[in-house]
mmCIF file of C-alpha atoms in Angstrom:
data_model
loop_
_atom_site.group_PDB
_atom_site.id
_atom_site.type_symbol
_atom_site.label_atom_id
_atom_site.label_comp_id
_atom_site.label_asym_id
_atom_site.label_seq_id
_atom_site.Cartn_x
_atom_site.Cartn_y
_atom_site.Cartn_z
ATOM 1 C CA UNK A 1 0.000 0.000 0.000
ATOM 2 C CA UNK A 2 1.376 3.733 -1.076
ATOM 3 C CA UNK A 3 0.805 6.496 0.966
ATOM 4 C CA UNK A 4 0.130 9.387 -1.123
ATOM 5 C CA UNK A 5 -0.507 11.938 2.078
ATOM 6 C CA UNK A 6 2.284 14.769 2.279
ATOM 7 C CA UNK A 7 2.526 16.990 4.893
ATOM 8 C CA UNK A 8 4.516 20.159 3.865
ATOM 9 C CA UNK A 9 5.412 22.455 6.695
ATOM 10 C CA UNK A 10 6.541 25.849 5.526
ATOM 11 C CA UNK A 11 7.554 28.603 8.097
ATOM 12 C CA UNK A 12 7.484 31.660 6.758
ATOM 13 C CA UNK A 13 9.622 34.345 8.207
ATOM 14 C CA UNK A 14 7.848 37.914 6.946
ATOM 15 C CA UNK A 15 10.375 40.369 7.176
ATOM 16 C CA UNK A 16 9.327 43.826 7.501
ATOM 17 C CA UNK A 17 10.205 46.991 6.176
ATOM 18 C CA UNK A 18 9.614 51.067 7.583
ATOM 19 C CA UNK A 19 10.842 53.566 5.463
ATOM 20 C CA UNK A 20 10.362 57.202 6.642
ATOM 21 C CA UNK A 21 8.859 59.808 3.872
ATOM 22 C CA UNK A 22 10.089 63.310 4.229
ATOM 23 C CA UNK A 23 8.712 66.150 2.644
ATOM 24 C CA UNK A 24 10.806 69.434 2.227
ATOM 25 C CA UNK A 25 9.638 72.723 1.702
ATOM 26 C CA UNK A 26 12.505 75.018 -0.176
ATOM 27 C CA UNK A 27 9.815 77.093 -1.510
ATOM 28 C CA UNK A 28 11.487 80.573 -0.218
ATOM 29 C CA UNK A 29 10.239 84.110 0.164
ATOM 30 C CA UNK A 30 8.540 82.982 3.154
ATOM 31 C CA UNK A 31 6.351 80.397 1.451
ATOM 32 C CA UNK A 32 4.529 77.679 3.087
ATOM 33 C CA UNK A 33 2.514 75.173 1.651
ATOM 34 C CA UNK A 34 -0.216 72.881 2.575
ATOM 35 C CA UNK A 35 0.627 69.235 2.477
ATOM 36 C CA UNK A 36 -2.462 65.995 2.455
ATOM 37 C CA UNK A 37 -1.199 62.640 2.273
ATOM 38 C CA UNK A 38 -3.018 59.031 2.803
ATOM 39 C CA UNK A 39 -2.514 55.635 1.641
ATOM 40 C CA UNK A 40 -5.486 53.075 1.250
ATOM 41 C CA UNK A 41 -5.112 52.124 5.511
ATOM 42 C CA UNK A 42 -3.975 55.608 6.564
ATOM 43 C CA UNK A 43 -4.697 59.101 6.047
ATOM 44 C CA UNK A 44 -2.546 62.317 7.770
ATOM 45 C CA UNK A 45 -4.466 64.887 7.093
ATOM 46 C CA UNK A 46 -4.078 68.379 5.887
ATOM 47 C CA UNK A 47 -0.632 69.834 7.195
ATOM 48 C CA UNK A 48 0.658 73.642 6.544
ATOM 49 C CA UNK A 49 5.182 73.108 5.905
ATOM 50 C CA UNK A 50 6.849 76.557 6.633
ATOM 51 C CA UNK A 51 8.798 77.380 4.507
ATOM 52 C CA UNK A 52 12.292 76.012 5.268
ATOM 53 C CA UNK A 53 10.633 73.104 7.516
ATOM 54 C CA UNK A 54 9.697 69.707 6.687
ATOM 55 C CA UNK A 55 7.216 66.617 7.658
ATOM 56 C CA UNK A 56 8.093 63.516 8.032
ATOM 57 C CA UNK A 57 6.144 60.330 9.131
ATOM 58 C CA UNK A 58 7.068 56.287 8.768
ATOM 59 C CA UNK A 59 5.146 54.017 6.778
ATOM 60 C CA UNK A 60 5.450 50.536 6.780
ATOM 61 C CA UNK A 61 4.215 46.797 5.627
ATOM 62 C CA UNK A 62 6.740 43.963 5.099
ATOM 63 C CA UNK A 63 8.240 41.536 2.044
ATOM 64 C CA UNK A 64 4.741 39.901 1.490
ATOM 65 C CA UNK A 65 2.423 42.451 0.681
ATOM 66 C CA UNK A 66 4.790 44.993 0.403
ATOM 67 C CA UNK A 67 4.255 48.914 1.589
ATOM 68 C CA UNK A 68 0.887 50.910 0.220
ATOM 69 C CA UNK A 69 0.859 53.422 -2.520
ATOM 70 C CA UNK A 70 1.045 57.306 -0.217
ATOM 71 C CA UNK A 71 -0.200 60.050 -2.667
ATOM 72 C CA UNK A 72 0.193 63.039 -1.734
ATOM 73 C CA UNK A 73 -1.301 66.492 -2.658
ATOM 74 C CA UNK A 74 0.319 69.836 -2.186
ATOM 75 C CA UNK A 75 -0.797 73.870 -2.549
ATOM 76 C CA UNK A 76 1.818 76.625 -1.968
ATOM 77 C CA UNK A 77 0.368 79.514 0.067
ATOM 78 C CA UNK A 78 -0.943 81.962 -1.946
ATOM 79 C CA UNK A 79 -2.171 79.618 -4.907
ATOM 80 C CA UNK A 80 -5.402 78.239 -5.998
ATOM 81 C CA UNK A 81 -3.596 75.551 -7.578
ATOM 82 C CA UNK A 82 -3.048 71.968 -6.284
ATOM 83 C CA UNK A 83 -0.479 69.680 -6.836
ATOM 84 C CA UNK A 84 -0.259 65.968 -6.456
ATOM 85 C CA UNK A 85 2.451 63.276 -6.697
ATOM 86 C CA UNK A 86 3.217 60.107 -4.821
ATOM 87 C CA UNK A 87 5.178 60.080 -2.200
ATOM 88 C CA UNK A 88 5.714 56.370 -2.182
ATOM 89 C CA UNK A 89 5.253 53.906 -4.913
ATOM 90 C CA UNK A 90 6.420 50.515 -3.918
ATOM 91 C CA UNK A 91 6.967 49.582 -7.574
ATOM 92 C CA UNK A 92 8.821 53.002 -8.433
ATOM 93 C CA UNK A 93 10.442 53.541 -5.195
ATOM 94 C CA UNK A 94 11.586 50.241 -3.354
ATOM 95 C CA UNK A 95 15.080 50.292 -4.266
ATOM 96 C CA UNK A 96 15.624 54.303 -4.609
ATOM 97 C CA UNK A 97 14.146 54.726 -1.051
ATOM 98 C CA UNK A 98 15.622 51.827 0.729
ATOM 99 C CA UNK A 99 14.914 53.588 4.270
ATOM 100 C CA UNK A 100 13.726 56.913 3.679
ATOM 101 C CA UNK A 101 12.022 58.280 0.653
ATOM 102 C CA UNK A 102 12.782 62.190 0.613
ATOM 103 C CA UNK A 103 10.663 64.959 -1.588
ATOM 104 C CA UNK A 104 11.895 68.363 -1.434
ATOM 105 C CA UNK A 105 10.220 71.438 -2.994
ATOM 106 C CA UNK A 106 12.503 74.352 -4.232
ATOM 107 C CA UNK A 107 11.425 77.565 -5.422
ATOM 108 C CA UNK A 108 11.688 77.019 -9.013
ATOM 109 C CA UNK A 109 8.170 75.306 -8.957
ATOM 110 C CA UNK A 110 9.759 71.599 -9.440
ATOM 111 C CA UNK A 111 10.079 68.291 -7.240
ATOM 112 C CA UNK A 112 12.814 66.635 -6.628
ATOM 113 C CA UNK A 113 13.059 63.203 -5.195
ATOM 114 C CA UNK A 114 16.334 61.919 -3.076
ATOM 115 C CA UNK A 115 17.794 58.660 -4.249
ATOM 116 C CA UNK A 116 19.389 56.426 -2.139
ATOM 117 C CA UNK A 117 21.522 54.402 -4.500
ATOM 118 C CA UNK A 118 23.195 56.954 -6.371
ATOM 119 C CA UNK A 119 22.974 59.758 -3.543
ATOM 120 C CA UNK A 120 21.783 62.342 -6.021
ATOM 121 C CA UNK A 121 18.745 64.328 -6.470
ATOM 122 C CA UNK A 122 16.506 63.564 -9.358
ATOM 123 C CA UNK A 123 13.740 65.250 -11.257
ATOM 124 C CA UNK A 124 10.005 64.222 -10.863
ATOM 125 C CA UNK A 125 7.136 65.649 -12.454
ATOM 126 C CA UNK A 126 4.014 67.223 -10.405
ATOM 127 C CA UNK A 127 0.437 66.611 -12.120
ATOM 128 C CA UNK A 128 -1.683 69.964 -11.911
ATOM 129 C CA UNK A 129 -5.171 68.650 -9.385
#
């Protein structure tokens, strides 16, 4: 007689991962902006940045199901106009924000993103809200 009943015992050891989102305001002249973030599970709320000042605030999830999308949506003081981007992207952003994940804002009306493997500041586009 066979015995055809396998038992298969798989421990699975879910790592998991924080990585801190920073958001810089380099505006200048004085200008703040207001700053709403939320993923799918969380949602900040509406924050004014001074200018020259910065939020920060840790998101996390682990190797399984991996971190949430954060979007973000931003209006400089003074403007009607809202901007949006995401401020983490597991798919765009798991290897160039290994730990942190850092936005900054300067006053020439771009956003720049911090990457972590090359140490270098690179260019991302804001969408118009």
């Amino acid at each position: 007689m066979v015995n055809n009943n396998i038992v298969v015992r798989a421990d699975i050891n879910v790592v998991r991962r924080e990585v801190r989102v920073r958001v810089i305001n380099r505006l200048g002249y004085g200008q703040s902006m207001i700053l709403h973030c939320q993923s799918s599970l969380d949602d900040i709320g509406s924050v004014v940045v001074e200018d020259g000042r910065e939020m920060e605030w840790i998101i996390s999830g682990n190797e399984v199901v991996g971190i949430p999308l954060f979007h973000c949506d931003m209006k400089p003081s003074g403007s009607s106009d809202w901007y949006s981007f995401n401020a983490y992207d597991q798919e765009r952003d798991h290897a160039r924000c290994r730990s942190e994940c850092r936005w900054m804002f300067p006053n020439n009306g771009a956003l720049f993103g911090y990457d972590q493997r090359f140490a270098r500041w690179v260019w991302f586009p804001l969408r118009l809200t």
